[in-house]
Amino acid sequence: MPRHRYTPESPLRTAYHSNLAVVTEHNDLAQATCSVSAAWLQADMAEHLRLTEGMTVFEGGSGGYNAELIAYVVGPAGRVITVDLDPYVVRRTRRLTAEAGSGRVTAVLGPAGDGAAEHMPRGGFDASVITYNCWDIAPAWRDQLADGRYLVLPLEVHGYTRAIAFHKNGQVLRATDFTFCGFVRDRGPAARAVPTIDVADGELQLRFPDGVPAETTGLDDALASPHHEVATGVSVAGDESFETLQLFLATTLPGFCRLARNRERDSGITALPKRSDAAAITVHGSLAYLTHILVQDSPTPDQRRSEFLAHGFGPSGPVLAEQLAAAVRRWNVHERAYGYPELEAHPAGTPDAALPAGHVLDKTHNRLVWTWRSDAPDTPALQPEKVGAHE
């Protein structure tokens, strides 16, 4: 497939760079609103769809090239229905697929969250893929997918995004694969603004992507006072991912939120990463957040080590910091060597008694149930020194 034909705005070097997304549209704030995803990520998501020849595939969010890749895999008897709410994107997709495509891609104007029932084959789509960040799973994506088939979408969980492959079994979607990623955010009717609260005179911000904003009275005074620091004893190499730790903390800790620094101002809290945000928990005017410090430097990333530290502020700060540090240690012993947990998405309204054991994260249309290894009482713990080669 001639990728450069679908990215005429970019030079060849960019079009064929496997790790770069090509932005094709910006809004008035110069933010990316449409792009052709990195080639490795398109390949990864397509693989997790378990495509075979003759399938009819739904794509939410258009661009042209990804739909054509799928059309190539499903062959002459297959087809791809791609839906986008932006008239410019749909016109562009139609033009580019007409110029360099297979003739098996149909671009439809409309909210991708509604699916494409008028183009759905009998029994439902054979596979569905969404190419923008989703806060929730639209009911149409579940309803219009054939039973036993796969939906792959970039799902936001407390602000962390993973491309998750779900296998449909009746009304239940069971996760089979997770990929760390990022996409442009949803701009349709289901788009959701992140609830935020300014603290420390606007120098810091608490974000609650999946929760009700907490009561923050007293936090300004707490953040201005001396803090309590807890060393976790858990470290990672410079080239080592701790992506499962993010979701473990987000889905198991009550009062979870994200603490972000205002990049235009200096909060004076040196422990907070300058170019990122931190996992945090807050309750009753107290706060704890997680960061990491370099404890072993080296010219090579695999020999460089950083240790996680928990910082607590306010009357309950020491307790919250210990709670956060304990969760990191629990991840290190029970979860780190095993990857992602079991995850099921049940329709909203499913009673608690009908859900499997685990931590429930309620969205508008779904109840996500996360079951980690440490949730099972009979799960043997690994010895910390055996978890990873560097511990």
XYZ file of C-alpha atoms in Angstrom:
391
model
C 0.000 0.000 0.000
C 1.495 3.405 -0.999
C 1.445 5.140 2.402
C 2.770 8.386 0.958
C -0.318 8.661 -1.258
C -2.411 8.970 1.924
C -0.116 11.508 3.571
C 0.492 14.109 0.830
C 1.167 16.753 3.515
C 4.391 15.041 4.602
C 7.762 14.189 3.025
C 8.543 10.575 2.183
C 10.852 10.183 5.180
C 7.988 11.050 7.523
C 5.355 9.071 5.644
C 7.343 5.844 5.903
C 8.799 6.344 9.378
C 7.470 3.389 11.383
C 7.291 5.294 14.683
C 5.724 8.576 13.576
C 2.087 9.557 13.233
C 1.392 12.001 10.406
C -0.898 14.853 11.469
C -3.305 15.771 8.672
C -5.505 18.364 10.400
C -5.148 20.902 13.243
C -7.697 23.006 15.102
C -7.421 26.735 15.794
C -5.211 25.986 18.818
C -2.719 24.053 16.652
C -3.791 20.805 18.271
C -3.904 17.662 16.139
C -7.481 16.652 15.296
C -6.788 14.054 12.616
C -3.764 11.926 11.802
C -2.487 8.799 10.116
C -1.265 6.662 13.008
C 2.249 5.269 13.275
C 2.712 2.264 11.005
C 3.663 -0.117 13.839
C 0.470 0.753 15.738
C -1.762 0.299 12.687
C -0.183 -3.126 12.131
C -0.598 -4.054 15.805
C -4.292 -3.139 15.912
C -5.021 -4.844 12.600
C -3.351 -8.021 13.823
C -5.506 -8.065 16.958
C -8.656 -7.896 14.808
C -7.910 -11.470 13.632
C -8.822 -10.593 10.047
C -9.500 -13.161 7.342
C -10.485 -12.848 3.683
C -14.055 -11.872 2.895
C -14.733 -9.962 6.128
C -16.717 -6.725 6.375
C -14.978 -4.392 8.835
C -16.173 -1.237 10.602
C -13.708 1.583 11.266
C -14.554 4.543 13.494
C -12.451 7.575 12.615
C -11.225 7.979 9.049
C -7.972 8.773 7.335
C -7.879 6.379 4.429
C -4.650 4.474 4.818
C -5.641 2.291 7.775
C -8.904 1.360 6.052
C -6.980 0.433 2.914
C -4.569 -1.746 4.890
C -7.545 -3.655 6.271
C -9.154 -3.826 2.826
C -5.964 -5.384 1.482
C -6.025 -8.086 4.184
C -9.722 -8.985 3.757
C -9.217 -9.270 0.012
C -11.460 -8.801 -3.031
C -14.527 -10.281 -1.325
C -14.159 -8.072 1.755
C -14.956 -4.416 2.400
C -14.361 -1.667 4.952
C -16.889 0.899 6.195
C -15.111 3.915 7.681
C -17.100 6.631 9.497
C -16.069 10.126 10.578
C -18.019 13.209 11.706
C -15.685 15.713 10.030
C -16.788 16.549 6.445
C -13.234 17.533 5.520
C -11.850 14.199 6.718
C -14.533 12.241 4.847
C -13.940 14.197 1.609
C -10.203 13.677 1.969
C -10.619 9.956 2.640
C -12.901 9.529 -0.372
C -10.474 11.375 -2.640
C -7.382 9.491 -1.472
C -9.027 6.066 -1.596
C -10.355 6.816 -5.081
C -6.882 7.812 -6.271
C -4.830 5.019 -4.743
C -7.237 2.566 -3.161
C -8.751 -0.833 -3.739
C -12.313 0.303 -4.318
C -13.374 -1.675 -1.254
C -13.478 1.236 1.220
C -16.700 3.202 1.815
C -16.325 6.500 3.701
C -19.467 7.621 5.569
C -20.144 11.014 7.168
C -21.575 10.798 10.679
C -20.769 10.152 14.368
C -18.636 7.030 14.581
C -20.258 6.262 17.933
C -23.472 5.415 16.071
C -21.739 2.714 14.053
C -22.992 2.031 10.534
C -26.101 -0.111 10.810
C -27.148 0.595 7.202
C -23.893 -0.979 5.971
C -23.801 -3.833 8.483
C -23.896 -7.372 7.062
C -26.361 -9.914 8.365
C -25.144 -11.021 11.784
C -22.994 -7.960 12.350
C -19.562 -6.670 11.380
C -16.808 -9.262 11.311
C -14.415 -6.874 13.072
C -14.454 -3.287 14.356
C -11.617 -0.871 15.016
C -11.707 2.651 16.466
C -8.881 5.059 15.675
C -9.372 7.844 18.226
C -9.192 7.962 22.019
C -12.445 6.740 23.556
C -13.537 7.423 27.121
C -16.202 4.714 26.823
C -17.323 1.887 24.533
C -20.318 2.979 22.445
C -23.283 0.568 22.653
C -23.469 0.471 18.831
C -19.964 -0.984 18.629
C -21.000 -3.926 20.798
C -24.433 -4.356 19.209
C -23.225 -4.177 15.594
C -20.296 -6.582 16.092
C -20.870 -10.237 15.243
C -20.692 -12.573 18.221
C -17.297 -14.180 18.664
C -15.487 -11.378 16.817
C -13.102 -8.612 17.914
C -13.325 -4.903 18.679
C -10.054 -2.966 19.032
C -10.112 0.572 20.410
C -7.893 3.047 22.314
C -9.685 3.183 25.666
C -8.980 5.857 28.283
C -8.749 4.626 31.874
C -8.157 7.437 34.359
C -6.415 9.287 31.538
C -4.126 6.401 30.560
C -4.748 5.095 27.035
C -4.361 1.499 25.879
C -5.421 -0.022 22.569
C -7.434 -2.951 23.901
C -8.671 -5.881 21.837
C -12.038 -7.128 23.109
C -13.581 -10.465 22.178
C -17.398 -10.422 22.095
C -19.279 -13.155 23.926
C -22.961 -12.217 23.975
C -23.165 -8.855 25.724
C -19.806 -9.285 27.448
C -16.551 -8.004 25.966
C -13.416 -9.737 27.257
C -9.994 -8.145 26.758
C -7.387 -10.272 25.029
C -4.585 -7.821 24.215
C -3.321 -4.441 25.455
C -1.023 -1.998 23.640
C 0.376 1.227 25.113
C -0.565 4.048 22.712
C -2.092 7.471 22.195
C -4.525 8.905 19.645
C -6.333 12.170 19.020
C -9.243 12.504 21.405
C -12.913 11.985 20.613
C -14.604 15.119 19.188
C -18.063 13.615 18.743
C -21.196 13.619 20.894
C -19.523 11.272 23.393
C -16.522 13.556 23.943
C -15.914 14.186 27.638
C -14.041 17.038 29.274
C -11.747 15.996 32.121
C -12.919 17.404 35.487
C -10.058 19.441 36.943
C -9.403 21.462 40.089
C -6.639 24.050 40.456
C -4.583 23.918 43.650
C -1.549 25.788 44.956
C -2.856 29.046 43.442
C -3.166 27.451 40.028
C 0.399 26.143 39.947
C -0.843 22.550 40.190
C -3.934 20.837 38.881
C -5.833 17.772 40.055
C -7.458 15.819 37.231
C -10.244 13.291 37.682
C -10.642 11.590 34.267
C -12.793 8.779 35.660
C -14.087 10.040 38.960
C -16.044 12.698 40.775
C -13.788 15.605 41.791
C -12.807 15.277 45.429
C -13.230 17.892 48.121
C -9.992 19.871 48.040
C -10.513 22.235 50.978
C -7.228 22.493 52.860
C -5.047 21.171 50.052
C -3.427 24.537 49.386
C -2.206 24.697 52.991
C -1.200 21.037 52.894
C 0.918 21.477 49.771
C 2.660 24.494 51.323
C 3.676 22.481 54.409
C 6.523 19.975 54.822
C 5.774 16.608 53.252
C 6.247 12.966 54.207
C 8.347 10.834 51.854
C 8.237 7.037 51.568
C 10.788 5.015 49.605
C 9.153 2.017 47.949
C 12.290 -0.032 47.357
C 10.990 -0.718 43.819
C 13.023 0.455 40.853
C 12.905 0.273 37.058
C 15.559 0.439 34.368
C 15.808 3.415 32.043
C 14.401 1.439 29.116
C 11.833 -0.546 31.124
C 8.097 0.040 30.841
C 5.948 0.286 33.956
C 2.707 0.728 32.045
C 0.871 -1.946 34.057
C 1.706 -0.099 37.282
C -0.216 2.938 36.027
C -3.398 0.930 35.487
C -2.905 -1.080 38.673
C -2.854 2.077 40.780
C -5.685 3.695 38.816
C -8.056 0.744 39.117
C -7.324 -0.410 42.685
C -6.753 2.724 44.790
C -9.734 4.674 46.178
C -9.551 8.414 45.544
C -7.240 8.026 42.548
C -6.551 11.129 40.450
C -3.717 12.743 38.490
C -1.600 15.641 39.738
C -0.217 17.851 36.973
C 2.150 20.797 37.051
C 1.183 24.023 35.323
C 3.992 24.184 32.791
C 3.825 27.975 32.667
C 4.438 28.332 36.390
C 6.823 26.844 38.921
C 5.021 25.208 41.827
C 8.168 24.917 43.907
C 7.449 21.230 44.545
C 10.629 19.759 43.126
C 9.521 16.128 43.498
C 6.864 16.479 40.801
C 8.120 15.599 37.292
C 8.550 18.782 35.286
C 7.209 17.438 31.972
C 4.590 15.009 33.135
C 1.982 14.369 35.754
C 1.854 12.010 38.679
C -0.459 9.278 39.922
C -2.114 10.551 43.089
C -4.735 9.845 45.747
C -6.543 12.464 47.791
C -8.972 12.469 50.703
C -10.123 15.048 53.283
C -7.623 17.792 52.479
C -4.648 15.437 52.204
C -2.784 14.200 49.159
C -0.156 11.671 48.141
C 1.452 11.243 44.765
C 4.055 9.013 43.151
C 7.246 10.010 41.412
C 10.656 8.472 40.800
C 14.276 9.525 41.281
C 17.481 8.358 39.685
C 19.364 6.038 42.056
C 21.890 4.538 39.644
C 23.219 6.404 36.645
C 24.769 4.797 33.599
C 25.498 5.683 29.961
C 23.278 2.770 28.902
C 19.537 2.835 29.681
C 19.352 -0.822 30.739
C 21.840 -0.155 33.546
C 20.212 3.088 34.697
C 17.843 2.693 37.675
C 15.092 4.914 39.086
C 13.217 4.219 42.330
C 9.566 5.044 42.959
C 8.894 7.420 45.868
C 5.576 8.343 47.470
C 5.075 11.877 48.794
C 2.342 12.751 51.294
C 0.925 16.164 52.219
C -1.603 17.167 54.855
C -2.870 15.521 58.066
C -3.436 12.155 56.377
C -0.483 12.556 54.020
C 1.759 9.993 55.771
C -1.002 7.375 55.713
C -1.794 8.029 52.052
C 1.899 7.917 51.113
C 2.279 4.555 52.853
C -0.842 3.302 51.078
C 0.533 4.390 47.709
C 3.939 2.835 48.406
C 2.307 -0.418 49.534
C 0.388 -0.580 46.256
C 3.629 -0.178 44.282
C 5.206 -3.015 46.262
C 2.135 -5.193 45.717
C 2.396 -4.587 41.967
C 6.091 -5.442 42.092
C 5.500 -8.783 43.825
C 2.229 -9.957 42.271
C 1.743 -8.200 38.928
C 4.978 -6.948 37.422
C 6.110 -10.208 35.848
C 2.674 -11.117 34.483
C 1.537 -8.125 32.434
C -2.038 -6.933 32.163
C -4.976 -8.265 34.197
C -8.232 -9.850 33.139
C -10.722 -7.213 31.988
C -14.392 -7.519 31.088
C -16.781 -4.825 29.832
C -20.406 -5.379 30.842
C -23.321 -3.172 29.770
C -24.256 -0.386 32.181
C -27.034 -1.533 34.454
C -25.562 -4.987 34.963
C -26.163 -5.735 38.668
C -23.173 -6.241 40.945
C -24.181 -9.847 41.562
C -23.797 -10.601 37.835
C -20.268 -9.208 37.636
C -17.098 -11.256 38.165
C -14.894 -10.542 41.168
C -12.658 -7.537 40.671
C -12.432 -3.762 40.752
C -15.336 -2.054 38.977
C -14.879 1.141 36.981
C -18.236 2.538 35.882
C -18.474 4.432 32.613
C -21.653 5.817 31.025
C -22.427 2.743 28.930
C -20.221 0.079 30.501
C -19.029 -1.417 33.740
C -15.358 -2.372 33.428
C -14.235 -5.131 35.792
C -10.478 -5.406 36.393
C -9.237 -8.627 38.013
C -5.577 -8.535 39.028
C -3.573 -11.518 40.229
C -3.235 -10.012 43.705
C -7.045 -10.027 44.004
C -7.040 -13.837 44.202
C -6.508 -14.967 47.825
C -4.755 -18.182 46.752
C -2.303 -16.517 44.349
C 1.274 -17.254 45.481
C 3.485 -14.199 45.741
C 6.788 -14.071 43.918
C 9.826 -13.204 45.959
C 10.744 -9.581 45.159
C 14.303 -10.479 44.120
C 12.862 -12.810 41.451
C 10.639 -10.207 39.858
C 12.642 -8.840 36.955
C 16.345 -9.136 36.377
C 17.301 -5.913 38.142
C 15.647 -6.232 41.533
